[in-house]
PDB file of C-alpha atoms in Angstrom:
ATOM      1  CA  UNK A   1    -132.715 149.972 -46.913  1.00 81.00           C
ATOM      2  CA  UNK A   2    -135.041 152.274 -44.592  1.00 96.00           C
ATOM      3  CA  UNK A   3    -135.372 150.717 -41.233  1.00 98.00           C
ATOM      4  CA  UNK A   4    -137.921 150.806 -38.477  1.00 98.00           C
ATOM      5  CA  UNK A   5    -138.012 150.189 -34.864  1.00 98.00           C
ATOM      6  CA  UNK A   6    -141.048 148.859 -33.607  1.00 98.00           C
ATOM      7  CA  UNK A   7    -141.748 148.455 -29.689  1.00 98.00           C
ATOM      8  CA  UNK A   8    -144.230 146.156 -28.217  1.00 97.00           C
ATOM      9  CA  UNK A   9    -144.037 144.241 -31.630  1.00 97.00           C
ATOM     10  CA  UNK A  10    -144.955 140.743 -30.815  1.00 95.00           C
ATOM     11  CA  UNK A  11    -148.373 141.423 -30.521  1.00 92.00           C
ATOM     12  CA  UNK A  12    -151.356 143.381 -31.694  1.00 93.00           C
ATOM     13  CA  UNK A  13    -150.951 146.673 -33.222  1.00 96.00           C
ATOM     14  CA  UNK A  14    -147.216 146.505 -32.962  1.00 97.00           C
ATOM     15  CA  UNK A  15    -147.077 143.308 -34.783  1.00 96.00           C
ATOM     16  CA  UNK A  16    -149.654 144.191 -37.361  1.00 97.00           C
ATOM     17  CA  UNK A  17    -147.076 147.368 -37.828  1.00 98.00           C
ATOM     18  CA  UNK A  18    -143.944 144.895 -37.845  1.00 98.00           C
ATOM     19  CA  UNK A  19    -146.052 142.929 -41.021  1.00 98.00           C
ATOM     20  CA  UNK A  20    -147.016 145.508 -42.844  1.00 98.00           C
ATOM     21  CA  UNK A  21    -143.951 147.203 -42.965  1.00 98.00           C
ATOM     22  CA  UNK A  22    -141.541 144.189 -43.651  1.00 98.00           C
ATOM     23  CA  UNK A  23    -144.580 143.998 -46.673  1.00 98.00           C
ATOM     24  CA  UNK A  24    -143.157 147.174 -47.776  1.00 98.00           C
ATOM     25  CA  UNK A  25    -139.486 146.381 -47.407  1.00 98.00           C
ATOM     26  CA  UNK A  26    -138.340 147.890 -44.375  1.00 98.00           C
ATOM     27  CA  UNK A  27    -135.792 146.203 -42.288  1.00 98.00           C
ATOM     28  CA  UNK A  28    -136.949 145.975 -38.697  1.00 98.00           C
ATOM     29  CA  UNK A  29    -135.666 146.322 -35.074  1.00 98.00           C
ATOM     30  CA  UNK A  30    -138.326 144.450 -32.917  1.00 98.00           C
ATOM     31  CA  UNK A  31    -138.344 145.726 -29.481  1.00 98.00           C
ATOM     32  CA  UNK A  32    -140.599 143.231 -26.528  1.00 97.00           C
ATOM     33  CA  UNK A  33    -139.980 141.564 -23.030  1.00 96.00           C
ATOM     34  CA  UNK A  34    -140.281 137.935 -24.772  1.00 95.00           C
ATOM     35  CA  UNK A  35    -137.453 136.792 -25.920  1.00 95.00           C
ATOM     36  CA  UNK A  36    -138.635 133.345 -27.319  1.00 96.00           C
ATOM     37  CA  UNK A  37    -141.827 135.195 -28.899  1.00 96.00           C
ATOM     38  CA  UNK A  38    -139.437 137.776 -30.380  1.00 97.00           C
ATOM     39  CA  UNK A  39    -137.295 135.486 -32.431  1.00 97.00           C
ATOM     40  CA  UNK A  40    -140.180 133.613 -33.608  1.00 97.00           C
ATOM     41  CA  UNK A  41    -141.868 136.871 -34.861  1.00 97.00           C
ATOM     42  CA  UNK A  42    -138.382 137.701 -36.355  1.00 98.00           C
ATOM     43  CA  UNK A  43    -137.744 134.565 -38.367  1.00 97.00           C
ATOM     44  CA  UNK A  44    -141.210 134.609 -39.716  1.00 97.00           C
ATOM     45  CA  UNK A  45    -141.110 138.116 -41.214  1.00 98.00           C
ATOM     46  CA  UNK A  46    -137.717 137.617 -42.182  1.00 97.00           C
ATOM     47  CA  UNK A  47    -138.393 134.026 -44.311  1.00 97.00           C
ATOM     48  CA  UNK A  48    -141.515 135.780 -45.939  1.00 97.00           C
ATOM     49  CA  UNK A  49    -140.598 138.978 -47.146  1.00 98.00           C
ATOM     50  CA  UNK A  50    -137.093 138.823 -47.238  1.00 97.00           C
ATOM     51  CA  UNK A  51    -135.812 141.593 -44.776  1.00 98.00           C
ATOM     52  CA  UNK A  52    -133.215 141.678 -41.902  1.00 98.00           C
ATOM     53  CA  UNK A  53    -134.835 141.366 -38.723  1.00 98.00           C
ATOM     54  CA  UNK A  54    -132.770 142.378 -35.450  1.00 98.00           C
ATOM     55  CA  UNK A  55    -134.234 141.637 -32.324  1.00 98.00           C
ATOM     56  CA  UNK A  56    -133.625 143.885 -28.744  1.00 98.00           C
ATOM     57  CA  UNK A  57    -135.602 142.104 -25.544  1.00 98.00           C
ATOM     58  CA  UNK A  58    -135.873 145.215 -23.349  1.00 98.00           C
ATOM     59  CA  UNK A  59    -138.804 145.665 -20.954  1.00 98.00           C
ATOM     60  CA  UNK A  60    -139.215 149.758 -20.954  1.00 98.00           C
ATOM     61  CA  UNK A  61    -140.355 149.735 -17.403  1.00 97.00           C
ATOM     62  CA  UNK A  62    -137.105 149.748 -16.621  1.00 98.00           C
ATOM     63  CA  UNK A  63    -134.751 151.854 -16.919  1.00 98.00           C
ATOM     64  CA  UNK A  64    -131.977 149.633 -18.541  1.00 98.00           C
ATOM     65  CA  UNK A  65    -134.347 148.326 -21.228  1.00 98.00           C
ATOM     66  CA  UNK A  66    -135.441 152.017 -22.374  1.00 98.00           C
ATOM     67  CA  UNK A  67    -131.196 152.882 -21.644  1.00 98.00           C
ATOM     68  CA  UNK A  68    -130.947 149.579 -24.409  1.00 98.00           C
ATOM     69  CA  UNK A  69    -133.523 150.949 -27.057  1.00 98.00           C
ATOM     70  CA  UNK A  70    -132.137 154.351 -27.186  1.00 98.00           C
ATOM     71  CA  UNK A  71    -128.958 153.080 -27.750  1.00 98.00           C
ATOM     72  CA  UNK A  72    -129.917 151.490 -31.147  1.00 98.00           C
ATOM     73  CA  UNK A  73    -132.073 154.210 -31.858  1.00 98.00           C
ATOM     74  CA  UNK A  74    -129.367 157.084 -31.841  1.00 98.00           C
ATOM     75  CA  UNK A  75    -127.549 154.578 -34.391  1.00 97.00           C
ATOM     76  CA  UNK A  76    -130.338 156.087 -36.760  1.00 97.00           C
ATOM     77  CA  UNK A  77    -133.389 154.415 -37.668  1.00 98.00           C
ATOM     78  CA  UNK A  78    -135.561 155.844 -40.258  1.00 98.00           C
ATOM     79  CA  UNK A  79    -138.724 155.277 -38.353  1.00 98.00           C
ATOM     80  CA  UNK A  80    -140.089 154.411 -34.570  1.00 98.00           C
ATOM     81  CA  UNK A  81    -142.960 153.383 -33.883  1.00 98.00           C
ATOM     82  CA  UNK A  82    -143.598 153.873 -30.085  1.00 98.00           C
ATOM     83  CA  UNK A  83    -146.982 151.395 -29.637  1.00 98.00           C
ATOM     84  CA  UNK A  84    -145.574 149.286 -25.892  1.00 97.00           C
ATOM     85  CA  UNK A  85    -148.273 149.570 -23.570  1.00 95.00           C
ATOM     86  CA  UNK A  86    -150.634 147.940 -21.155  1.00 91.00           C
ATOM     87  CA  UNK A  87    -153.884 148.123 -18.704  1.00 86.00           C
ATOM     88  CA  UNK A  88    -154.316 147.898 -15.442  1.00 85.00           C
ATOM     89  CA  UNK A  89    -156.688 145.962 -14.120  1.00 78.00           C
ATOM     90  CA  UNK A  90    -159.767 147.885 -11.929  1.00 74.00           C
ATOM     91  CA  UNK A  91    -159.994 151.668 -11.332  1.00 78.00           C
ATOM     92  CA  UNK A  92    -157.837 154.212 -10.099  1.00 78.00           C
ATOM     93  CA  UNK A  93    -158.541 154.038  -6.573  1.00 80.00           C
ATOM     94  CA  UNK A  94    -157.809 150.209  -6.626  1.00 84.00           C
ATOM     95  CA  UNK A  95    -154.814 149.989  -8.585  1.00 89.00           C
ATOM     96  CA  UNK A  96    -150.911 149.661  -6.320  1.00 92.00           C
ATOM     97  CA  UNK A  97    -149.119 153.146  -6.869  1.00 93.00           C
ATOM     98  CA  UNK A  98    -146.238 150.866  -8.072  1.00 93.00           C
ATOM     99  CA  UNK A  99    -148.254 149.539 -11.070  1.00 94.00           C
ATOM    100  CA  UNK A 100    -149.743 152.631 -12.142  1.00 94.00           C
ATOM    101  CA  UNK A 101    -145.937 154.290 -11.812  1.00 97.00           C
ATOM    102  CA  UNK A 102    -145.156 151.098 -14.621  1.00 96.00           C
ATOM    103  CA  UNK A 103    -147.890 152.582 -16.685  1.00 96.00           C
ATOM    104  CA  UNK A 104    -146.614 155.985 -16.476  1.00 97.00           C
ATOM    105  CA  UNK A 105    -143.162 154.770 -17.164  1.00 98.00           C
ATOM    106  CA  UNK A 106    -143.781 152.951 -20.263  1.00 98.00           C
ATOM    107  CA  UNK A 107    -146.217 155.247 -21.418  1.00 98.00           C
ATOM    108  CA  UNK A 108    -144.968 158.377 -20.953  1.00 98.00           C
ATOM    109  CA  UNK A 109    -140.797 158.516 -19.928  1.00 98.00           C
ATOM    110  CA  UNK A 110    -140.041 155.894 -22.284  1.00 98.00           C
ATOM    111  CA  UNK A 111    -142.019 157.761 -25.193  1.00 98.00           C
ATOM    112  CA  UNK A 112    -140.346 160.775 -24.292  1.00 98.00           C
ATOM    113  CA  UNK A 113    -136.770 159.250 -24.088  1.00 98.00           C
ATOM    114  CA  UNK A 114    -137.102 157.190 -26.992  1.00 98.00           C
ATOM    115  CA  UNK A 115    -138.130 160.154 -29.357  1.00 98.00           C
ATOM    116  CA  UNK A 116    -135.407 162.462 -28.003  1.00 98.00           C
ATOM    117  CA  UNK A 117    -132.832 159.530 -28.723  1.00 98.00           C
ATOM    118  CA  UNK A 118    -134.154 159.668 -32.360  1.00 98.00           C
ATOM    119  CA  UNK A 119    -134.581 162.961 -33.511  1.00 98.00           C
ATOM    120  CA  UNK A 120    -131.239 164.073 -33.571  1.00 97.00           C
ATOM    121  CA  UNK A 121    -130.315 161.632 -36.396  1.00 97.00           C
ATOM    122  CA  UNK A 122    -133.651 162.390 -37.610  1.00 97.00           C
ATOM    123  CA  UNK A 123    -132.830 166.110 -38.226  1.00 96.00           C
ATOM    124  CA  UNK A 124    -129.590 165.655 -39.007  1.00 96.00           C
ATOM    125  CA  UNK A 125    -130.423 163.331 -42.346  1.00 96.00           C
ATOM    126  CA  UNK A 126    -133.251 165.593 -42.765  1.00 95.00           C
ATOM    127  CA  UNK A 127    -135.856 163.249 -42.854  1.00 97.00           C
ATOM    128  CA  UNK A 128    -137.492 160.605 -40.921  1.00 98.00           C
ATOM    129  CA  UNK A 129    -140.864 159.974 -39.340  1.00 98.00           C
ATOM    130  CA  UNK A 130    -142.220 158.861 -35.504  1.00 98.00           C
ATOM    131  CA  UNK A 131    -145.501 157.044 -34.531  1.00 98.00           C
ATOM    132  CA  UNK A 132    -146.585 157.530 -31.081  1.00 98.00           C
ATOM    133  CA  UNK A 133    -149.393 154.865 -30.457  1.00 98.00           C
ATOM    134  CA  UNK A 134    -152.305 156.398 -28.114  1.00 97.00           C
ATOM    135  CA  UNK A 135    -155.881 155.559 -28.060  1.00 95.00           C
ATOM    136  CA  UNK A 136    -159.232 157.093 -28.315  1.00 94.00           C
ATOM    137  CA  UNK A 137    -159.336 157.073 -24.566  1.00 91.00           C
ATOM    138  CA  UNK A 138    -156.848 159.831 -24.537  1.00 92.00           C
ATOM    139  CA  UNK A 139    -160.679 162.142 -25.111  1.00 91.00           C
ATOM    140  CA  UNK A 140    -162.358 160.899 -22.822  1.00 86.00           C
ATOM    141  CA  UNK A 141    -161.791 160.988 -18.366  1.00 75.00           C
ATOM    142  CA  UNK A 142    -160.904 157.143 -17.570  1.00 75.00           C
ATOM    143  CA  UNK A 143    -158.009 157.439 -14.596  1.00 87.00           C
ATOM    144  CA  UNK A 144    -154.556 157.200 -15.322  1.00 92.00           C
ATOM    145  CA  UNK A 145    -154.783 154.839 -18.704  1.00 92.00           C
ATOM    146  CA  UNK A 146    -156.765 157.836 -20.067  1.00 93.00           C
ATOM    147  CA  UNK A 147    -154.322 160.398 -18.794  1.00 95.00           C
ATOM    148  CA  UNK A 148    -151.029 158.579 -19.923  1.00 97.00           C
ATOM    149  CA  UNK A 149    -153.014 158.543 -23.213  1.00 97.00           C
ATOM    150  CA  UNK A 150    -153.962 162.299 -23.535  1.00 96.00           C
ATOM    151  CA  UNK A 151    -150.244 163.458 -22.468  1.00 98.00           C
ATOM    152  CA  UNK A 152    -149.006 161.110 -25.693  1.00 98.00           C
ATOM    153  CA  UNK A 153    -151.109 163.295 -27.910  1.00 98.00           C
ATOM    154  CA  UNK A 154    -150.128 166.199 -26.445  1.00 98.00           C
ATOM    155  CA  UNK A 155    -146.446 165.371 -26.234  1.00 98.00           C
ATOM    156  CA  UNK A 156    -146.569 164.869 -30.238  1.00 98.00           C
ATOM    157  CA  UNK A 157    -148.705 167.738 -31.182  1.00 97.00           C
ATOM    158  CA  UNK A 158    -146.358 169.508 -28.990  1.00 96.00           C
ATOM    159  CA  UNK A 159    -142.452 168.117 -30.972  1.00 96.00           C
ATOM    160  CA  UNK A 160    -144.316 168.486 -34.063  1.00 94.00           C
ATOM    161  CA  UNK A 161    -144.791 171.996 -33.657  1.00 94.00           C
ATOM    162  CA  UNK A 162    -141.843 172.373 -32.537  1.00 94.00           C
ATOM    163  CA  UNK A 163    -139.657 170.867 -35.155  1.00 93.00           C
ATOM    164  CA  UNK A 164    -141.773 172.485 -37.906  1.00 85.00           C
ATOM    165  CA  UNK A 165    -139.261 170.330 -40.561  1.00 88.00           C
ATOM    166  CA  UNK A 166    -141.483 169.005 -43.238  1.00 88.00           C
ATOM    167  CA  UNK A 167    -139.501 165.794 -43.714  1.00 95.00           C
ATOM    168  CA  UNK A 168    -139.688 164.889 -40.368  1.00 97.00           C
ATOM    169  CA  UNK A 169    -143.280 163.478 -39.396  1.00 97.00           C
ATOM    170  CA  UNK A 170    -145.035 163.141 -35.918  1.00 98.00           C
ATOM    171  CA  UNK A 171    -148.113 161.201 -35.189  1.00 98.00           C
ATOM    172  CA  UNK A 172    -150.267 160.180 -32.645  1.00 98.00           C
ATOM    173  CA  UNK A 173    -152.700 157.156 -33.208  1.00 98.00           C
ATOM    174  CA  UNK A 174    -155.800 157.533 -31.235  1.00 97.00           C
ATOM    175  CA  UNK A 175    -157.305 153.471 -32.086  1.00 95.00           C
ATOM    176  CA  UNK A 176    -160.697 152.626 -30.288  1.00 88.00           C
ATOM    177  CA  UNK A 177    -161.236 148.767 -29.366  1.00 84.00           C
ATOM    178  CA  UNK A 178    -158.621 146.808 -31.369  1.00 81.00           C
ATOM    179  CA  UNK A 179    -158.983 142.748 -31.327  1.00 70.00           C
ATOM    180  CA  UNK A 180    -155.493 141.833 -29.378  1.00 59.00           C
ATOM    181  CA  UNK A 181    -154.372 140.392 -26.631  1.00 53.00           C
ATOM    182  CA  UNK A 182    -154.348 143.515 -24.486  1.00 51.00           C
ATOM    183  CA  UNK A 183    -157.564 143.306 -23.077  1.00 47.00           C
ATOM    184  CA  UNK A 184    -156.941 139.591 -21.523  1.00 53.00           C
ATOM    185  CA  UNK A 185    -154.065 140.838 -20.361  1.00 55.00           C
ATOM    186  CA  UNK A 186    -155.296 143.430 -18.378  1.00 44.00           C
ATOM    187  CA  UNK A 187    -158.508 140.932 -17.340  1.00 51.00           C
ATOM    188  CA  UNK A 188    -160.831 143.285 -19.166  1.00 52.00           C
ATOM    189  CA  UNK A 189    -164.475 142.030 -19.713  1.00 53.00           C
ATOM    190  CA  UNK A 190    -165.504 143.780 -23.168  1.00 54.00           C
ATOM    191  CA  UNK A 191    -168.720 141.757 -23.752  1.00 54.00           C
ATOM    192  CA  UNK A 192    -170.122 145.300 -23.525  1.00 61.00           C
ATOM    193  CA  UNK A 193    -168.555 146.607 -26.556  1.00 60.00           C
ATOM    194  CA  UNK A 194    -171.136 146.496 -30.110  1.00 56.00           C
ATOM    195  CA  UNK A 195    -169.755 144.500 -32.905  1.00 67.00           C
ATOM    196  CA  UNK A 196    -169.406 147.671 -34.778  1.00 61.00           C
ATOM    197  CA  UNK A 197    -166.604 149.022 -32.345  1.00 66.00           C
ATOM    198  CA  UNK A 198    -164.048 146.633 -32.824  1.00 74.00           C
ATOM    199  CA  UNK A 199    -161.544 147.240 -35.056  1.00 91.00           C
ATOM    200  CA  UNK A 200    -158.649 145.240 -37.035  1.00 93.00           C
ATOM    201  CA  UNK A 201    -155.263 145.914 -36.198  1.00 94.00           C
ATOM    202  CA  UNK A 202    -154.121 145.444 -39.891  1.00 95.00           C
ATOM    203  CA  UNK A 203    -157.148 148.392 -40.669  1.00 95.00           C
ATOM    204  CA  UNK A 204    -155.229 150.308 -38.045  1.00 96.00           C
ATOM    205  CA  UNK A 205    -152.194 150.109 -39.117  1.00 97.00           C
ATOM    206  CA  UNK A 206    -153.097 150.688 -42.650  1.00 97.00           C
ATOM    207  CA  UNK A 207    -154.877 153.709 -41.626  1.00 97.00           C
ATOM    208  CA  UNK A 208    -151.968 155.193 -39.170  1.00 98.00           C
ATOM    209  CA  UNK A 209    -149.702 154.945 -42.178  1.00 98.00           C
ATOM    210  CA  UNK A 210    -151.905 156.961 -44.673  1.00 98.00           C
ATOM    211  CA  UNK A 211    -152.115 159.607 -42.588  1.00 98.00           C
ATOM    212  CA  UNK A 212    -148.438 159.522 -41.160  1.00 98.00           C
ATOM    213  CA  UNK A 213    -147.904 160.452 -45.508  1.00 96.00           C
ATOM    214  CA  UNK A 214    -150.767 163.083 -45.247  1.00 96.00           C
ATOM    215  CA  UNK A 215    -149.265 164.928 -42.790  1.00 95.00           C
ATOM    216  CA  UNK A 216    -151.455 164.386 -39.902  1.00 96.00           C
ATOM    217  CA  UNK A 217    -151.185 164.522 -36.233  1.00 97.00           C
ATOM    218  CA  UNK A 218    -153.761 163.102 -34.747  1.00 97.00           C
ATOM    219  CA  UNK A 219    -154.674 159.836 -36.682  1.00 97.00           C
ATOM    220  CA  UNK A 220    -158.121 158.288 -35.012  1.00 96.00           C
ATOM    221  CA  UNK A 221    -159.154 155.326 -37.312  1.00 92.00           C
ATOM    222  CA  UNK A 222    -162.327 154.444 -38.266  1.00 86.00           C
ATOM    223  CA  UNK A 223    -165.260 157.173 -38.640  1.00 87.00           C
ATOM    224  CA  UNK A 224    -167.353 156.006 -35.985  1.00 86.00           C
ATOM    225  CA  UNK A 225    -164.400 156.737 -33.532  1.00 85.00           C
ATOM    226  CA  UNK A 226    -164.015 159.996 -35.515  1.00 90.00           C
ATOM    227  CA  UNK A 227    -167.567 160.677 -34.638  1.00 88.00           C
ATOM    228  CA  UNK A 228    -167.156 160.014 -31.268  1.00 83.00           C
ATOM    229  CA  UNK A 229    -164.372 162.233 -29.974  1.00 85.00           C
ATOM    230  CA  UNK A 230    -166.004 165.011 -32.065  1.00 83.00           C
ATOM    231  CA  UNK A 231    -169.118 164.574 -30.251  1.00 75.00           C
ATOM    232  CA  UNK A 232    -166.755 164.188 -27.072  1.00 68.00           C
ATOM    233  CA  UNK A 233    -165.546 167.311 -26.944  1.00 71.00           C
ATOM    234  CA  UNK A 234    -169.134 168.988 -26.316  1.00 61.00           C
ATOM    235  CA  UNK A 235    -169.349 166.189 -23.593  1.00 61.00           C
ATOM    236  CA  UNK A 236    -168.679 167.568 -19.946  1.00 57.00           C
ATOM    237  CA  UNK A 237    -165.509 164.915 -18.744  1.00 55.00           C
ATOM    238  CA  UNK A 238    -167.036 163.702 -15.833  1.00 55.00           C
ATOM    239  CA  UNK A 239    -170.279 162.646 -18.123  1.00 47.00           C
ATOM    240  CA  UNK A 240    -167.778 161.010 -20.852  1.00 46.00           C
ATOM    241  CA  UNK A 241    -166.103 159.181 -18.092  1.00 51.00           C
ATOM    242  CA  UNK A 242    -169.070 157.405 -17.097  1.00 50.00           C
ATOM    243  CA  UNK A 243    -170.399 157.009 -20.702  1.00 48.00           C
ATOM    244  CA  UNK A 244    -166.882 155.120 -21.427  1.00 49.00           C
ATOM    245  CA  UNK A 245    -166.975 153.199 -18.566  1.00 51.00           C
ATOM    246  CA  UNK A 246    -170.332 151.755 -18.829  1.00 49.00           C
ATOM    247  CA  UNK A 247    -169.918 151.205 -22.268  1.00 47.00           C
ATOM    248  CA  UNK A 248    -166.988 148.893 -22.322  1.00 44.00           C
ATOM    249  CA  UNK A 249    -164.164 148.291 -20.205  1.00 46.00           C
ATOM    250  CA  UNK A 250    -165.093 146.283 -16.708  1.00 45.00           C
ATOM    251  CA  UNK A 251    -163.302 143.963 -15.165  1.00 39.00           C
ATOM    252  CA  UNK A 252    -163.036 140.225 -13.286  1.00 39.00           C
TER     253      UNK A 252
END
C-alpha cells in the first residue's frame, strides 16, 4: 500500500491533504506538535476509510523533531507532503529575530532536510513524488513570510531540474487565502480580503494533486490567483508589496 507523510496535518491544507488521500487509499504518517489533536485526526481517517494511520508528534523548529521525521522518511515513503508552516504576527521590522529564525527553520531547513532524507529511497525505487506547500505570496515582496515562500519555489524548481527522473515528481503549491486556522493563529485581520479570494482547502488540495500527475512545478490554484501573479510579474516589487499589504493581511 503507497504511503504518504503529511506534515502540519491536523489542520488546514495539511489535513484536507491527510483526507483526501486516505479517500484514495494511501496509508498515512501524520506529522504535528499536538499530540492529542494528532490521534484524534488519526483514528478518524483510519475508522472511515480503512487505512493505517501512524502518528510522529515532532515540532520541526527544532532540530530533534525534523532529526525524528527524517528518520521515518528514509524508511521510504512513497510521498511527502511538506505543508508545516506559520505567520508571524506584524511586519518585519517588529517581529523578535528569534521568531522569524522559527519561520526560517520550519520553512526552509526543515523542507530542505526532509526532501534530502527522501529522495534517496525515492530514486532508488524509481519512483515517488514530493509536495512542497508555498503560497502565492512567494510573487509578491511581503518580509520574510514572502521570502521563506519564494526560496520554497525556487528550492523545488531547482531538485526538479536536477533530478530530471520522470517518475519522480516535484511540486510547489503557490495557494492564495485558504479558510484555516492559520490566519487566527498568526492574529491576522483578513476582513479586507473579497469573498472571491478565499479558497477551500479541499479545492486546493484537489487541484495540487492534478497537477502533481500533470507534471507541473509550480501549482497556483484557482485562476484568479493565476491571473494575479501573471499580472505580478510586470508589477515593480516594492509596488506589489504595498498592493498585498493593503489588500489583505493586517494585524491586532
Amino acid at each position: 500500500m503507497p504511503t504518504a507523510l503529511i506534515t502540519g496535518a491536523t489542520a488546514g491544507i495539511g489535513a484536507a491533504f491527510a483526507r483526501r488521500l486516505a479517500k484514495d487509499g494511501l496509508d498515512l504518517v501524520l506529522v504535528a506538535r499536538d499530540e492529542q489533536r494528532l490521534a484524534e485526526t488519526a483514528e478518524t481517517l483510519g475508522k472511515q476509510f480503512g487505512v493505517e494511520v501512524e502518528v510522529l508528534r515532532a515540532d520541526l523548529a527544532e532540530d530533534a523533531g525534523i532529526a525524528l521525521v527524517e528518520d521515518r522518511l528514509r524508511a521510504g515513503v512513497d510521498l511527502l507532503v511538506n505543508n508545516a508552516g506559520f505567520g508571524n504576527r506584524g511586519t518585519y521590522l517588529d517581529v523578535p529575530v528569534e521568531d522569524e529564525l522559527r519561520m526560517l527553520k520550519v520553512h526552509c531547513e526543515a523542507v530542505l532536510r526532509l526532501t534530502s532524507a527522501v529522495l534517496p529511497g525515492m530514486r532508488e525505487r524509481g519512483k515517488g513524488a514530493i509536495i512542497n506547500v508555498a503560497s502565492v505570496a512567494a510573487f509578491f515582496a511581503r518580509g520574510t513570510y514572502s521570502a521563506s515562500k519564494a526560496w520554497v519555489v525556487s528550492f523545488t524548481e531547482g531538485i526538479a531540474q536536477d533530478l530530471g527522473e520522470p517518475d519522480i515528481s516535484v511540486l510547489a503549491l503557490c495557494p492564495g487565502f485558504v479558510r484555516t486556522e492559520f490566519h487566527e493563529r498568526a492574529r491576522m485581520e483578513t476582513s479586507k480580503v473579497p469573498d472571491a479570494f478565499w479558497l477551500n482547502a479541499d479545492d486546493v488540495v484537489a487541484t495540487a494533486l492534478r497537477d502533481l500527475k500533470r507534471g507541473v512545478r509550480v501549482s497556483v490554484p484557482d485562476v484568479r490567483y493565476k491571473a494575479l501573479v501573471g499580472v505580478a510579474k510586470f508589477i515593480p516589487k516594492n509596488l506589489s508589496g504595498r498592493l498585498s499589504s493593503r489588500t489583505g493581511r493586517r494585524y491586532d
